[in-house]
Coordinates of C-alpha atoms in Angstrom, one line a residue:
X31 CA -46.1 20.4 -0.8
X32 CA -47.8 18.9 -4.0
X33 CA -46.6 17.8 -7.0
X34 CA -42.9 18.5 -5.4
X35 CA -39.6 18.9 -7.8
X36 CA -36.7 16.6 -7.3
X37 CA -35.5 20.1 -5.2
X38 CA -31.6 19.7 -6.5
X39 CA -33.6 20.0 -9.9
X40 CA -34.5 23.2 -8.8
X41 CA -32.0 26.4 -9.6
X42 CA -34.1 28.7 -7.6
X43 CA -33.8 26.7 -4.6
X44 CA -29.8 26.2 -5.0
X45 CA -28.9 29.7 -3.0
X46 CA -28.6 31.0 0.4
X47 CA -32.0 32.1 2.3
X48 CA -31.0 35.4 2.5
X49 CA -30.1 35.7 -1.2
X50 CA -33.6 35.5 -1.6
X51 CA -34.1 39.1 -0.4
X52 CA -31.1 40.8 -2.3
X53 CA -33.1 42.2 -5.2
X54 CA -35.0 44.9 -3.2
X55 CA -31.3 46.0 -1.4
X56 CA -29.4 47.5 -4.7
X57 CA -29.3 51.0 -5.7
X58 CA -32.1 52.1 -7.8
X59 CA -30.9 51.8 -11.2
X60 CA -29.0 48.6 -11.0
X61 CA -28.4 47.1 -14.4
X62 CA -25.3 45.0 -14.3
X63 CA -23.5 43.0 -11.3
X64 CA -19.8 42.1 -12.5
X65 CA -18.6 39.6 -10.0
X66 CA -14.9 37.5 -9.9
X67 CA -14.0 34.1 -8.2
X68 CA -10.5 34.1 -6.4
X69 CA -8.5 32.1 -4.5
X70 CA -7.1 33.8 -1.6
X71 CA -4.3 31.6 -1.1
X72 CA -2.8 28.9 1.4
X73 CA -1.3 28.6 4.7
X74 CA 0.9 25.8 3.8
X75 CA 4.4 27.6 2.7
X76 CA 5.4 27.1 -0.8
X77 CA 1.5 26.5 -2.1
X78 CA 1.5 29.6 -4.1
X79 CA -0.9 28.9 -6.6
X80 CA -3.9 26.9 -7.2
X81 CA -5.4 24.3 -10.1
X82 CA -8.2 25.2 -11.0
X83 CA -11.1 22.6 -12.1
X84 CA -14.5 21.9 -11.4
X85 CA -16.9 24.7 -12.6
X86 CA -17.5 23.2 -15.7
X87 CA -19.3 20.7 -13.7
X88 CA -21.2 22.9 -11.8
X89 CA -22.5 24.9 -15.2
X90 CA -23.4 22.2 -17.5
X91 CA -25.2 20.0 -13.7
X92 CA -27.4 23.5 -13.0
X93 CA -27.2 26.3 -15.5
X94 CA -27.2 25.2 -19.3
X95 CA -30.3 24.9 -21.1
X96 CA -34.0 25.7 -19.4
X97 CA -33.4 25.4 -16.2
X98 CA -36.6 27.7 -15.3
X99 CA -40.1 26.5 -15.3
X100 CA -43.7 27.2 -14.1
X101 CA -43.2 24.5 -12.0
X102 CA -40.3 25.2 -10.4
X103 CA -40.7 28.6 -9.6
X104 CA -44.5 27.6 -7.8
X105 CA -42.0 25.3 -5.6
X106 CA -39.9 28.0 -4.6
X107 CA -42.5 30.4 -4.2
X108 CA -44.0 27.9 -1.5
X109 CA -41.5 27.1 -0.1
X110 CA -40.0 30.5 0.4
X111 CA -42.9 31.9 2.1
X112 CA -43.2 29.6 4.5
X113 CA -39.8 29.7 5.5
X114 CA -39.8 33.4 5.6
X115 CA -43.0 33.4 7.4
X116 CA -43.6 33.6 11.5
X117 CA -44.5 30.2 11.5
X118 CA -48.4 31.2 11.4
X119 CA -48.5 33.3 8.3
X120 CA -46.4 33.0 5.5
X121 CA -44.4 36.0 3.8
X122 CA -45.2 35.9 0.0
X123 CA -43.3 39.1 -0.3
X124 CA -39.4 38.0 0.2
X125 CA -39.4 35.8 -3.3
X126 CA -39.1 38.1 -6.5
X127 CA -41.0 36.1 -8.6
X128 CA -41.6 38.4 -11.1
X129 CA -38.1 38.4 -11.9
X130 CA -38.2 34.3 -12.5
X131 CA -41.4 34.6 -14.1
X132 CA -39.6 37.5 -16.3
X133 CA -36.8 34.8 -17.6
X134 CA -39.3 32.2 -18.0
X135 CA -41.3 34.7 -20.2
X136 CA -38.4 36.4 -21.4
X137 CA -35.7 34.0 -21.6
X138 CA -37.6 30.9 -21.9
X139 CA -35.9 29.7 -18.7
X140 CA -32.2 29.8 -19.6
X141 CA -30.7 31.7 -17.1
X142 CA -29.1 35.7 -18.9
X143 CA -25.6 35.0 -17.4
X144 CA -22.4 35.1 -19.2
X145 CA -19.2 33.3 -17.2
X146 CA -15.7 33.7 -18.1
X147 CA -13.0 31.4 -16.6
X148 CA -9.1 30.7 -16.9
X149 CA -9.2 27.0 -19.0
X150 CA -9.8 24.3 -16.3
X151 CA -6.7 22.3 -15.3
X152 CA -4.2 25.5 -15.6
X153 CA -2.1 26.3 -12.5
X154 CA -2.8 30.1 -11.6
X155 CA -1.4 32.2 -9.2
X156 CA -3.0 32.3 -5.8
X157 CA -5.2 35.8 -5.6
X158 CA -5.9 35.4 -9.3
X159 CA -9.1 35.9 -10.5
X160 CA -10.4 32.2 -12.0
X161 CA -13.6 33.3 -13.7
X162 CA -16.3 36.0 -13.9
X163 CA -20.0 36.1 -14.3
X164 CA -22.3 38.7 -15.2
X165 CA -25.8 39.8 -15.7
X166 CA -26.5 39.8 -19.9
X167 CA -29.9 41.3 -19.1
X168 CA -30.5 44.3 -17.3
X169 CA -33.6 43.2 -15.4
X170 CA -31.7 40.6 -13.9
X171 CA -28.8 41.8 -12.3
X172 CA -30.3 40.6 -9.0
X173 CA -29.1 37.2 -10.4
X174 CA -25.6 37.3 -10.7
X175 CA -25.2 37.1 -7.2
X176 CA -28.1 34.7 -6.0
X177 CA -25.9 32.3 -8.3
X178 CA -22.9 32.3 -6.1
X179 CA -24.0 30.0 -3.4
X180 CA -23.8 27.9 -6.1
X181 CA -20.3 28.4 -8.1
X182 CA -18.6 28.7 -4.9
X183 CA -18.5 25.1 -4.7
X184 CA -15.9 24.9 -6.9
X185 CA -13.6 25.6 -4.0
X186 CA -13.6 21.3 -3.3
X187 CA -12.8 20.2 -6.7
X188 CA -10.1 22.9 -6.9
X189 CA -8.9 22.3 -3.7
X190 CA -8.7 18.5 -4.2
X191 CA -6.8 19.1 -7.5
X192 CA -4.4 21.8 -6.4
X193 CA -3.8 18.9 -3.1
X194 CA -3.3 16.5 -5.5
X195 CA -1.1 18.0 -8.0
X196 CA 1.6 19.5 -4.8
X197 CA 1.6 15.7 -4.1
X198 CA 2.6 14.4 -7.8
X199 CA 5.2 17.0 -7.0
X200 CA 6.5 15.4 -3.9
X201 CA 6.2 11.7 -5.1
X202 CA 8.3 12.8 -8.1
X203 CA 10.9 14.9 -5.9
X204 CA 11.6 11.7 -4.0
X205 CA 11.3 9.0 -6.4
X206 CA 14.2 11.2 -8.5
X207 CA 15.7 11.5 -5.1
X208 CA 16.2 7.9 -4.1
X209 CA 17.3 7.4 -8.1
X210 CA 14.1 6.0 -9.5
X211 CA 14.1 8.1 -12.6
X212 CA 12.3 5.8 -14.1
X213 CA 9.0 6.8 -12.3
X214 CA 9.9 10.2 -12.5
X215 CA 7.7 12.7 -14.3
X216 CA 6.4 13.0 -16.8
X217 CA 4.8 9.6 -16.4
X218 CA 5.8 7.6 -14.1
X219 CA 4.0 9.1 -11.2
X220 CA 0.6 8.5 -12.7
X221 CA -0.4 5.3 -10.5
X222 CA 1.4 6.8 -7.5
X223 CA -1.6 7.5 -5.4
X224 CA -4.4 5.5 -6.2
X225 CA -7.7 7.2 -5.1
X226 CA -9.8 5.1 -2.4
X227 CA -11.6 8.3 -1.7
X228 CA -15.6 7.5 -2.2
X229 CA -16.4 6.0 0.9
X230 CA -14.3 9.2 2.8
X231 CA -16.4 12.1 1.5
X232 CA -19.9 13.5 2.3
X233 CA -21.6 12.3 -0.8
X234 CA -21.7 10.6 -3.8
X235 CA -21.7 13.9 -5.4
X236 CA -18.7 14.9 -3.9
X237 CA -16.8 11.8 -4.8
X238 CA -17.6 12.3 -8.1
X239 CA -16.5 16.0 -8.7
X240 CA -13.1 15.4 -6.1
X241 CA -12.4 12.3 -7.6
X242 CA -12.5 13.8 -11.3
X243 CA -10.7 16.5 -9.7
X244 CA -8.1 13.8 -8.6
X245 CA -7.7 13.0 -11.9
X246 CA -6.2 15.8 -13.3
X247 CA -3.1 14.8 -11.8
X248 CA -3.2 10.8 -11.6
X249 CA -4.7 8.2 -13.4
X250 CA -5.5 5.3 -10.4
X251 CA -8.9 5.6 -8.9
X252 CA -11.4 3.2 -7.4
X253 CA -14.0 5.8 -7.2
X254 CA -16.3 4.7 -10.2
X255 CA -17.6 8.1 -9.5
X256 CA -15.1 10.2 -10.8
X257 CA -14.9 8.5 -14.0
X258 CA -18.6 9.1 -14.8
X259 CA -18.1 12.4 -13.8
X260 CA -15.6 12.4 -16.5
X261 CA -17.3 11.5 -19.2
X262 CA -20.5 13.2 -18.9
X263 CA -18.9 16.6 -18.0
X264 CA -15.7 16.7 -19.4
X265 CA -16.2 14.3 -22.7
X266 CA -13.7 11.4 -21.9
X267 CA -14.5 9.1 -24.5
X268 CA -12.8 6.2 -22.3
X269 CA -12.1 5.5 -18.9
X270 CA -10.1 8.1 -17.3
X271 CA -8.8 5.8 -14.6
X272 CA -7.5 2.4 -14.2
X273 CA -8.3 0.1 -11.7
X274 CA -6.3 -3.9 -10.6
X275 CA -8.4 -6.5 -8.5
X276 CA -7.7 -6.1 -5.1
X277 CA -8.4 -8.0 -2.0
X278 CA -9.8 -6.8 1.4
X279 CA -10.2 -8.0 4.9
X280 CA -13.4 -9.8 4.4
X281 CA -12.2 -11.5 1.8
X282 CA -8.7 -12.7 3.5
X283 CA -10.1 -13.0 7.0
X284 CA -12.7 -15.5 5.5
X285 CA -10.1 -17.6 5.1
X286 CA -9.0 -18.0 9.0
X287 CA -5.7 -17.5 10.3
X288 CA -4.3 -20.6 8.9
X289 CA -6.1 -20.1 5.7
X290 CA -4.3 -16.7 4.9
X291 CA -1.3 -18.4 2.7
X292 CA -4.0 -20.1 0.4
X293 CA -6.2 -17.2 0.4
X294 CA -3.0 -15.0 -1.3
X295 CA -2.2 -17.8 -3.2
X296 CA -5.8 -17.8 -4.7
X297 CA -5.8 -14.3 -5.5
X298 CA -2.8 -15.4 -7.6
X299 CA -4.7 -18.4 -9.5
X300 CA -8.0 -16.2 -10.0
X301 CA -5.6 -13.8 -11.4
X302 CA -2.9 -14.8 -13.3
X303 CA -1.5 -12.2 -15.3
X304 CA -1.5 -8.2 -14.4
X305 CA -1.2 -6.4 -11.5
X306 CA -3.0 -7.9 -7.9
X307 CA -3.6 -5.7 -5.0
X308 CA -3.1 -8.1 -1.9
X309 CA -4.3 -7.1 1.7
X310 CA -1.5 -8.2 4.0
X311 CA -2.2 -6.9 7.8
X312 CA -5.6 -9.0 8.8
X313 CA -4.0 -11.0 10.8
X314 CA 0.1 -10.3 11.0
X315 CA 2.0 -8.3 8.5
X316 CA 5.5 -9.5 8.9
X317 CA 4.3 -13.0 9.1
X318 CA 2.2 -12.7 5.8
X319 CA 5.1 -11.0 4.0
X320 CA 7.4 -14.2 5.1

């Protein structure tokens, strides 16, 4: 393909195959789609309800502004043929691309869709609807729908939030529990579960929108991520997580086994004030903690 669109650039290309086909399927007539986003609830007893965040993300990443060109819709229209070709002869005739060229023309390339949601960060019911979206344009009520491959995502930052926020709940229940009220909510909870979770998840993506998510609830991450994820789509002005040096295995084990005593105690001298995060099991944890 030449002259190729970074493709995630590319809003047309961000939908299910079969999408592609779903404007020649409604009844003649079809002016409006009115769709809803829900949660439909959790297995775990007790999880009643659900945190929402994340779509905000998603809108300002992939729908604000022109998000259709020329360009872009020649990709799809490519691409789309071939793939709903027989392998010999591409099918031009799947992609509606008089409807694209229609916002281009029309709309200047800013998607007609109007989205209502519950503010992001609220606790809702479970089988609540969390936001809507509509057609503003009657020509394009094939498009409401071809957008929810899309907005579904929001089911990972939401999840990762509500997860989060029943375990701020627990960490609390037992840290009043054992009599540490003094880490009790409202605060004290906030560097209770620090978030390691960039190198665990599928993409950098991803550890940016769950570990923003994350952050809804806490305020300890190592996932750089999250906090630029933050700022660009949610306006933090400063970082919205804190970080201590910390020590890993490499830089313990590089020590030796003898060496582990002056490695700790060097963490210590490079460090001298605040908080240190000191490795202990390379080698033998009850004989480092002695």
């Amino acid at each position: 393909m030449s002259g190729c669109i970074e493709w995630t650039e590319n809003i047309i290309l961000l939908s299910d195959s079969y999408k592609v086909s779903h404007w020649k399927q409604y009844p003649a007539g079809t002016e409006y789609v009115y769709s809803y986003f829900e949660s439909r609830g959790s297995d775990n007893v007790g999880w009643d309800s659900v945190c929402f965040f994340g779509l905000q993300y998603f809108m300002k990443r992939y729908l604000l502004g022109q998000v259709v060109t020329k360009e872009k819709i020649d990709e799809a229209a490519e691409i789309y043929a071939e793939h709903f070709g027989d392998g010999v002869t591409p099918n031009p005739g799947m992609f509606y691309r008089e409807g694209w060229d229609y916002i281009l023309a029309k709309h200047g390339g800013v998607l007609p869709i109007e989205i209502k949601a519950v503010p992001e960060g609220m606790v809702i019911p479970n089988k609540t609807v969390l936001f809507t979206m509509v057609n503003t344009d009657p020509k394009c009520f094939w498009l409401t729908n071809f957008l929810e491959t899309l907005l579904v995502q929001v089911w990972y930052p939401m999840t990762v939030c509500s997860n989060s926020r029943f375990q701020k709940i627990s960490i609390a229940k037992y840290l009043e529990a054992t009599g540490l009220t003094d880490w009790a909510a409202p605060n004290g909870t906030a560097f209770k579960l620090h978030d390691f979770g960039y190198r665990g998840v599928s993409s950098v993506e991803s550890a940016a929108i769950g570990g923003c998510a994350h952050l809804v609830n806490f305020l300890g991450t190592d996932t750089v991520a999250a906090m630029i994820c933050a700022s660009r789509y949610y306006g933090a002005t400063k970082a919205a997580g804190g970080s201590v040096p910390a020590s890993e295995h490499s830089t313990i084990t590089s020590w030796g086994v003898d060496g582990e005593c002056a490695a700790m105690k060097n963490m210590l001298e490079q460090y001298p004030t605040g908080i240190v995060a000191c490795v202990s099991d390379s080698f033998d944890l009850f004989r480092a903690c002695k």
